[in-house]
Backbone as XML, in Angstrom:
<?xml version="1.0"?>
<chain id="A" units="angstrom">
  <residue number="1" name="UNK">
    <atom name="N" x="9.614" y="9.219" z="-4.108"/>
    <atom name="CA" x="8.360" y="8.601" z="-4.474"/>
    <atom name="C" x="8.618" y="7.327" z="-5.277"/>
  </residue>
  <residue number="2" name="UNK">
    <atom name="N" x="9.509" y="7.587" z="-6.376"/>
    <atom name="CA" x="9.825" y="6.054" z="-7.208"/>
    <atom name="C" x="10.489" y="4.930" z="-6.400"/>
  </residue>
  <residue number="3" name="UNK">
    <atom name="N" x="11.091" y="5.128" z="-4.893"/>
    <atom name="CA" x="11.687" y="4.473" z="-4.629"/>
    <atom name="C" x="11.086" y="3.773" z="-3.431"/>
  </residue>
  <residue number="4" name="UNK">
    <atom name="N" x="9.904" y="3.926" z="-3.323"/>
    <atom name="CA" x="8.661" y="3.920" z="-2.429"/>
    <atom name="C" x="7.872" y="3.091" z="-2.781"/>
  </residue>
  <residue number="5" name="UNK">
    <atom name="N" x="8.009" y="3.208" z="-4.500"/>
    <atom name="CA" x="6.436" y="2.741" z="-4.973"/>
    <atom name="C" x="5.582" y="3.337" z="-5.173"/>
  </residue>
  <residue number="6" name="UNK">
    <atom name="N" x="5.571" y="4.809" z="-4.797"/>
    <atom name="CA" x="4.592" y="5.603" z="-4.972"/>
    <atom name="C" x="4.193" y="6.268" z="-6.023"/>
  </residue>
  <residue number="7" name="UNK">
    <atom name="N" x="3.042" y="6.562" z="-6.749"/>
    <atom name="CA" x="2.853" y="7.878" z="-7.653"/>
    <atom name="C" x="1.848" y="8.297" z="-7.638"/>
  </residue>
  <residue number="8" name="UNK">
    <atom name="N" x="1.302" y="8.347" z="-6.463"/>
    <atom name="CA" x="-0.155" y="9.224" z="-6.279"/>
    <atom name="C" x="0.266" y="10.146" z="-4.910"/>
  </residue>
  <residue number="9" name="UNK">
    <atom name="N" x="-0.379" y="11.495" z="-5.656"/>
    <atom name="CA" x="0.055" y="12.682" z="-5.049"/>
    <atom name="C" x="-1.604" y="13.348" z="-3.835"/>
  </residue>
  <residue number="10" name="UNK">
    <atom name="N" x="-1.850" y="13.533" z="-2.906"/>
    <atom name="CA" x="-0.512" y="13.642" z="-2.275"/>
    <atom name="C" x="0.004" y="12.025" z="-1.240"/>
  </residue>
  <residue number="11" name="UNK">
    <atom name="N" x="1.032" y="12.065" z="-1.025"/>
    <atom name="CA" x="1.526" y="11.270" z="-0.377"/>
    <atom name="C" x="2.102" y="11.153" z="1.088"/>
  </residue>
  <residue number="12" name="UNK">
    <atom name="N" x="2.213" y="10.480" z="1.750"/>
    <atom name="CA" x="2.752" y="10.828" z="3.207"/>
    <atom name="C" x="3.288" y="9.925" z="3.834"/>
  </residue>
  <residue number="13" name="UNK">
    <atom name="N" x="4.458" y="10.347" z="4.768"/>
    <atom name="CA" x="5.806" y="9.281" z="4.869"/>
    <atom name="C" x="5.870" y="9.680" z="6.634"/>
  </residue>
  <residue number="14" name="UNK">
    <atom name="N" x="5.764" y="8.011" z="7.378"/>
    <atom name="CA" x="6.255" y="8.569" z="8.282"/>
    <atom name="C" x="7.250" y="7.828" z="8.865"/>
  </residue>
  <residue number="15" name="UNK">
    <atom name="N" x="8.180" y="8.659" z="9.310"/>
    <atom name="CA" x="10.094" y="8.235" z="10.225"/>
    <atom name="C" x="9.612" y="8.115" z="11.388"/>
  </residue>
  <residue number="16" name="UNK">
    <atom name="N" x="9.973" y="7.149" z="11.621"/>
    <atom name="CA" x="10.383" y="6.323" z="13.305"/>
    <atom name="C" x="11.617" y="6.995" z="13.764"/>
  </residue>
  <residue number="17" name="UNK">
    <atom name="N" x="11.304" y="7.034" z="15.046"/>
    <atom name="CA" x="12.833" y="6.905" z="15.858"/>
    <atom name="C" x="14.274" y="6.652" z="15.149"/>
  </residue>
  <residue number="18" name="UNK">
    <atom name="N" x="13.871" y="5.761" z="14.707"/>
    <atom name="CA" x="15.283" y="4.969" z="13.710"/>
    <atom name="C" x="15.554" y="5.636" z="13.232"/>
  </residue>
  <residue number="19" name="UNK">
    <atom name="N" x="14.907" y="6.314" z="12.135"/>
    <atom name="CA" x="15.536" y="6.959" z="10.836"/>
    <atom name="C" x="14.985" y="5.959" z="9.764"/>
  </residue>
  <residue number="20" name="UNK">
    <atom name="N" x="13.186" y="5.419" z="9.747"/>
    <atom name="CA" x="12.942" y="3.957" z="9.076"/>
    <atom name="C" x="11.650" y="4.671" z="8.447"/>
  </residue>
  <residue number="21" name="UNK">
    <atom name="N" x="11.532" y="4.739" z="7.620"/>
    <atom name="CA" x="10.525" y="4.943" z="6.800"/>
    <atom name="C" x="9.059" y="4.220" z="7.624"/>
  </residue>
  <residue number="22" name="UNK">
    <atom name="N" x="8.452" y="3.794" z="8.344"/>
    <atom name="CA" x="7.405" y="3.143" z="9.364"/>
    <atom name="C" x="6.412" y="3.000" z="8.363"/>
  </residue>
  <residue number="23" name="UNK">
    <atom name="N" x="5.985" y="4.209" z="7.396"/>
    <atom name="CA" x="4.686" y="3.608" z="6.723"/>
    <atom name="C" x="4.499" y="4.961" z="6.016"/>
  </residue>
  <residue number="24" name="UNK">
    <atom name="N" x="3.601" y="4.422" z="4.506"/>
    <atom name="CA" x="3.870" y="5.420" z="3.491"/>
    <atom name="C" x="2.060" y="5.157" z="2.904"/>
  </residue>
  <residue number="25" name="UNK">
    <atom name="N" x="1.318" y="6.645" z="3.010"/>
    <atom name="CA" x="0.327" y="6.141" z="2.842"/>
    <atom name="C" x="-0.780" y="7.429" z="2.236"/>
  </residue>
  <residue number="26" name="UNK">
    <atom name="N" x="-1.876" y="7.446" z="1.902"/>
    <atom name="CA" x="-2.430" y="9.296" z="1.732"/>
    <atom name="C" x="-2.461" y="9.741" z="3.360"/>
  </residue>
  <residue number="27" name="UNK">
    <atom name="N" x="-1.854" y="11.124" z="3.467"/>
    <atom name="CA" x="-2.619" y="11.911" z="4.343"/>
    <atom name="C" x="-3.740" y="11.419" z="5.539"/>
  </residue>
  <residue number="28" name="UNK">
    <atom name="N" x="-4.368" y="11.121" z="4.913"/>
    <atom name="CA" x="-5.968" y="10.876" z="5.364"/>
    <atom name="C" x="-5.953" y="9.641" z="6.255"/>
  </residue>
  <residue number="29" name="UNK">
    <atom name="N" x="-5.256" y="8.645" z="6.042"/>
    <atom name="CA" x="-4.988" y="7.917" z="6.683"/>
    <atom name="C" x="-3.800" y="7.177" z="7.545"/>
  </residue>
  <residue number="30" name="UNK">
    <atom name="N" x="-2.972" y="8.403" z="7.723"/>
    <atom name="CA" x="-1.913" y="8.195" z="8.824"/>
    <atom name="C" x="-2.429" y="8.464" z="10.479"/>
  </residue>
  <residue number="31" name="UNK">
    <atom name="N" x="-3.344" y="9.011" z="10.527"/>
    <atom name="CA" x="-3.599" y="9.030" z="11.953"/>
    <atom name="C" x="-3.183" y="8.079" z="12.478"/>
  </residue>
  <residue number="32" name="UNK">
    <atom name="N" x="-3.641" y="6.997" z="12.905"/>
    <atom name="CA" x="-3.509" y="5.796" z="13.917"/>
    <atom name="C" x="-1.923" y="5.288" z="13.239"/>
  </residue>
  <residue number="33" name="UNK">
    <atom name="N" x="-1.425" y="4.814" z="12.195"/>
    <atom name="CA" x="-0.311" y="4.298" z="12.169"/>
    <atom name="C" x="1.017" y="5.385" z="13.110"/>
  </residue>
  <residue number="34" name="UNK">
    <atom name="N" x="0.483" y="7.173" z="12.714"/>
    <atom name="CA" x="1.351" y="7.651" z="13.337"/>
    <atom name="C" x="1.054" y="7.491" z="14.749"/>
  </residue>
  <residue number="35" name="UNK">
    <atom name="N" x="-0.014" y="7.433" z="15.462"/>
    <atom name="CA" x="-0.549" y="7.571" z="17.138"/>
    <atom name="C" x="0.469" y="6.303" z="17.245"/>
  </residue>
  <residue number="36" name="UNK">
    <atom name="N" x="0.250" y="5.092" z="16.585"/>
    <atom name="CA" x="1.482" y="3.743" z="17.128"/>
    <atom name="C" x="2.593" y="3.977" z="16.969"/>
  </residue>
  <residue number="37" name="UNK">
    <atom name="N" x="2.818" y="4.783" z="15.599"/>
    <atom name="CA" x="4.064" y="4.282" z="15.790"/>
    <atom name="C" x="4.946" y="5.633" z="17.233"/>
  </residue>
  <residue number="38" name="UNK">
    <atom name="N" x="4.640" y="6.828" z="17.292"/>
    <atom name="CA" x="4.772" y="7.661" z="18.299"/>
    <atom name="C" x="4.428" y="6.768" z="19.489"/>
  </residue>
  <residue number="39" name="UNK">
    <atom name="N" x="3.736" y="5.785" z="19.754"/>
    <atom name="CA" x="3.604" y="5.470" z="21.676"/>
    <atom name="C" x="4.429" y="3.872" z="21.752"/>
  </residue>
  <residue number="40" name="UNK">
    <atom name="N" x="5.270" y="3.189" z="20.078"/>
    <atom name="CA" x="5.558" y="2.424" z="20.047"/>
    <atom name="C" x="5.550" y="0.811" z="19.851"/>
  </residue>
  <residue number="41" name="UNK">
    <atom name="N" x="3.926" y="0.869" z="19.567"/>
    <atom name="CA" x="3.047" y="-0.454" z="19.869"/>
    <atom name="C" x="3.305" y="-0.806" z="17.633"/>
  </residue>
  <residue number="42" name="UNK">
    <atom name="N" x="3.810" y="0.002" z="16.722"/>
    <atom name="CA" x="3.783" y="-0.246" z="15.420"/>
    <atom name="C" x="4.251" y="-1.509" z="15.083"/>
  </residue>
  <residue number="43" name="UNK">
    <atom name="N" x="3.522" y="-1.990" z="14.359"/>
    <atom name="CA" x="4.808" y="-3.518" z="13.960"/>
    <atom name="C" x="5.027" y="-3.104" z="12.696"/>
  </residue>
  <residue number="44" name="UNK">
    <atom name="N" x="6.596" y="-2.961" z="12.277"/>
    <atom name="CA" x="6.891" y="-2.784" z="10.767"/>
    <atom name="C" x="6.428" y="-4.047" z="9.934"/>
  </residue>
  <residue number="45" name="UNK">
    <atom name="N" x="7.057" y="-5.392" z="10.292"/>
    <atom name="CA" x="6.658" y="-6.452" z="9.194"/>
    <atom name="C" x="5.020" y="-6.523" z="9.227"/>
  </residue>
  <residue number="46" name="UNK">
    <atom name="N" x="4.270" y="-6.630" z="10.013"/>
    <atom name="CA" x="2.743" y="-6.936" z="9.641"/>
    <atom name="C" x="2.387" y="-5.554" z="8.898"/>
  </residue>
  <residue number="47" name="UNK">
    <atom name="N" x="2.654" y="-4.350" z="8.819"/>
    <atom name="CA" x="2.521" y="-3.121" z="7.980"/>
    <atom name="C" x="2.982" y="-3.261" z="6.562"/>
  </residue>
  <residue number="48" name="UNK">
    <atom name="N" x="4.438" y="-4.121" z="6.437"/>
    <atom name="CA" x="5.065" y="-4.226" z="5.152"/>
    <atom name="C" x="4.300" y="-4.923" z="4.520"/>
  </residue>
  <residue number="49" name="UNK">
    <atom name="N" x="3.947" y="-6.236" z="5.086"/>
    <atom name="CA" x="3.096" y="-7.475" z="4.793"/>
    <atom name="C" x="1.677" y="-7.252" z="4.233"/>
  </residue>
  <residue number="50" name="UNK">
    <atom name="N" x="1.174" y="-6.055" z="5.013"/>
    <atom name="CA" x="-0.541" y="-5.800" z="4.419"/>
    <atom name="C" x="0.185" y="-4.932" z="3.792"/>
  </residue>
  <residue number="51" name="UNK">
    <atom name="N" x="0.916" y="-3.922" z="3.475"/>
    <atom name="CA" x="1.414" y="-3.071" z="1.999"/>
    <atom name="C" x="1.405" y="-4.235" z="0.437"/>
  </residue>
  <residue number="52" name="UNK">
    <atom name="N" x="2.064" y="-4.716" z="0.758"/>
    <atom name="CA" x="2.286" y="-6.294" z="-0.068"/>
    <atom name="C" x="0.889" y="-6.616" z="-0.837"/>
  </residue>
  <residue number="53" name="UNK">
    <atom name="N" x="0.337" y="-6.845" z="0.194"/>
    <atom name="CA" x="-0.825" y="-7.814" z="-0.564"/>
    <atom name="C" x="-1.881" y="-6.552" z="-1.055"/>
  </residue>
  <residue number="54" name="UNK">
    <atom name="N" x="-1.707" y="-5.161" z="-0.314"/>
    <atom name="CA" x="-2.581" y="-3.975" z="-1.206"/>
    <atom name="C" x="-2.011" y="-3.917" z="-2.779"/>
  </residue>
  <residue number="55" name="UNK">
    <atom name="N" x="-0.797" y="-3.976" z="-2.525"/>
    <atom name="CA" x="0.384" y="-3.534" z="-4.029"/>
    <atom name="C" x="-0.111" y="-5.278" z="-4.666"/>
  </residue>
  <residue number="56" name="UNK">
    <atom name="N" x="-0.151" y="-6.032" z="-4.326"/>
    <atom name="CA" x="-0.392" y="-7.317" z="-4.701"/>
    <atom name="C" x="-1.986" y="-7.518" z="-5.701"/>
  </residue>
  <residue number="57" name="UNK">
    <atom name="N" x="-2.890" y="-6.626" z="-4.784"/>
    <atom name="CA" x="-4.380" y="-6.788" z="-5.374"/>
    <atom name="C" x="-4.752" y="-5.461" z="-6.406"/>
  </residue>
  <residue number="58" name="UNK">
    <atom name="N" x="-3.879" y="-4.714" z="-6.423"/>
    <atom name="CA" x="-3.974" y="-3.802" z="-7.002"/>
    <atom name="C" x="-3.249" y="-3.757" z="-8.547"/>
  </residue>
  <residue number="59" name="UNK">
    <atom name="N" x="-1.917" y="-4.694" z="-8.742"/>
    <atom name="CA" x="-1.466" y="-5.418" z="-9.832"/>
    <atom name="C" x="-2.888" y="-6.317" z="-10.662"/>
  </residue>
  <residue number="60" name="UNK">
    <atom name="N" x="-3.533" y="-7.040" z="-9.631"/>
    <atom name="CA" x="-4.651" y="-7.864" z="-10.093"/>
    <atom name="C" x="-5.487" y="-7.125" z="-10.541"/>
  </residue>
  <residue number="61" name="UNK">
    <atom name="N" x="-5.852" y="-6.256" z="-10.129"/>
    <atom name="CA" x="-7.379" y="-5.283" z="-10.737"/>
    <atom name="C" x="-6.625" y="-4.611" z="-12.266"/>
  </residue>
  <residue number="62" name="UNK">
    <atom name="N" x="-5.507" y="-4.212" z="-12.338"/>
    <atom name="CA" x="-4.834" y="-3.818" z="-13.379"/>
    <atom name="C" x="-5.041" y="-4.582" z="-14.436"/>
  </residue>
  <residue number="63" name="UNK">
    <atom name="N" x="-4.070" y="-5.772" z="-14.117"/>
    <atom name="CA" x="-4.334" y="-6.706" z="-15.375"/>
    <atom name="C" x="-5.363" y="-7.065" z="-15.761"/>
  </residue>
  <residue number="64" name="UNK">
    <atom name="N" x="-7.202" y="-7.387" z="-14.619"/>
    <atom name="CA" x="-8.090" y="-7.807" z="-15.152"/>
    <atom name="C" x="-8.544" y="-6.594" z="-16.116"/>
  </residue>
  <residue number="65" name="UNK">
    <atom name="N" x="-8.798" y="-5.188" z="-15.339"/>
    <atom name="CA" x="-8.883" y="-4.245" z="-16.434"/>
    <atom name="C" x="-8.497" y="-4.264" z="-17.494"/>
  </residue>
  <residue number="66" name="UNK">
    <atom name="N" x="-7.062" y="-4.284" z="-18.217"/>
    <atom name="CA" x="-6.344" y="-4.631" z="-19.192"/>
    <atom name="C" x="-7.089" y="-6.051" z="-20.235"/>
  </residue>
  <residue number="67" name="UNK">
    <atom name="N" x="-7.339" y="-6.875" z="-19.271"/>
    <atom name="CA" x="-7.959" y="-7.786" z="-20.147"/>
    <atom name="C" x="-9.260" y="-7.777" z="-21.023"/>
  </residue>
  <residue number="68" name="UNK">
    <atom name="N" x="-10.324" y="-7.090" z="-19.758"/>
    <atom name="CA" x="-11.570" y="-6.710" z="-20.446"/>
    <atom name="C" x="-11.873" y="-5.951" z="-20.995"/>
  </residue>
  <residue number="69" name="UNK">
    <atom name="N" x="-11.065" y="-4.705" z="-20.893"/>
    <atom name="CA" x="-11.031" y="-3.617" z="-22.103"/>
    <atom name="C" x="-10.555" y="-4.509" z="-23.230"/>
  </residue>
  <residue number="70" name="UNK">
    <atom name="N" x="-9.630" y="-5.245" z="-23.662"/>
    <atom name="CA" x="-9.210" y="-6.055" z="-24.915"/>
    <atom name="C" x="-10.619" y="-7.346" z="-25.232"/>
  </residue>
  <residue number="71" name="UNK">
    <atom name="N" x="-11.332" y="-7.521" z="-24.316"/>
    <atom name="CA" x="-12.244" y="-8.170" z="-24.514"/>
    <atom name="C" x="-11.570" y="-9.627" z="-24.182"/>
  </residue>
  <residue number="72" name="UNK">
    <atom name="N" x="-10.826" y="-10.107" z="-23.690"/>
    <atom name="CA" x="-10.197" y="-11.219" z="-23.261"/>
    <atom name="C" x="-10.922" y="-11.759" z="-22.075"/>
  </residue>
  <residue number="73" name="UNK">
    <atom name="N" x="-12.547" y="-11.701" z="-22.023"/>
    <atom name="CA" x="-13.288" y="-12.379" z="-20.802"/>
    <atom name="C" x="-12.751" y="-13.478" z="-20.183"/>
  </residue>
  <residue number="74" name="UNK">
    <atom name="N" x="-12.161" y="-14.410" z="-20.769"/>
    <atom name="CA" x="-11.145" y="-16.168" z="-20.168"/>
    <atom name="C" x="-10.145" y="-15.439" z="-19.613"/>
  </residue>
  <residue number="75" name="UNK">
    <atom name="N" x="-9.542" y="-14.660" z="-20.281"/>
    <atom name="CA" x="-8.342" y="-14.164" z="-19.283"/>
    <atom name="C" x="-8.505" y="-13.189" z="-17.980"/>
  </residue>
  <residue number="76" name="UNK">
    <atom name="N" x="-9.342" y="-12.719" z="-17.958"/>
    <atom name="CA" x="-10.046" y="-11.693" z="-16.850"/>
    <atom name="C" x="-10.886" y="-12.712" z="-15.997"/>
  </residue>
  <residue number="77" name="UNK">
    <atom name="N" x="-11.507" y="-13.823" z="-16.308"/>
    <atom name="CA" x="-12.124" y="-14.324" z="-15.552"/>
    <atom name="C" x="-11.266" y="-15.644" z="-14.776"/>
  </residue>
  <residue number="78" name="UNK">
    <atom name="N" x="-9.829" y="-15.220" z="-15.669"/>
    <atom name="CA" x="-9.192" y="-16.844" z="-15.355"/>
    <atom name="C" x="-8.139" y="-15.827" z="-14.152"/>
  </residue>
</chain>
């Protein structure tokens, strides 16, 4: 899980052919990544790429939280 990125339980991992980690995500929403990546049509980089910018916007909501609980409105709004 730490080496994933992950710490929300539960979690779900799915292996390609390869032996490649394909996509790491809740339960609930592996259907279709597993239906691709099983018939082959998966693209790893455009999957890594929208992982990125989820882990990316989700840093952002953090820090604005962080700010407006401290009452730092310029910094939350900046």
């Amino acid at each position: 899980m730490t080496a994933a990125g992950e710490g929300g339980i539960p979690c779900a991992f799915i292996v390609g052919r390869e032996g490649i980690v394909e996509w790491i995500g809740h339960p609930m929403g592996m259907d279709e990544p597993l239906r691709r990546v099983v018939e082959g049509s998966w693209d790893r980089n455009a999957a890594l790429a929208e992982r990125e910018k989820v882990s990316r916007a989700k840093e952002i909501a953090m820090e604005f939280d962080r700010l407006r609980s401290a009452g730092d409105w310029e910094g939350a709004l900046e």
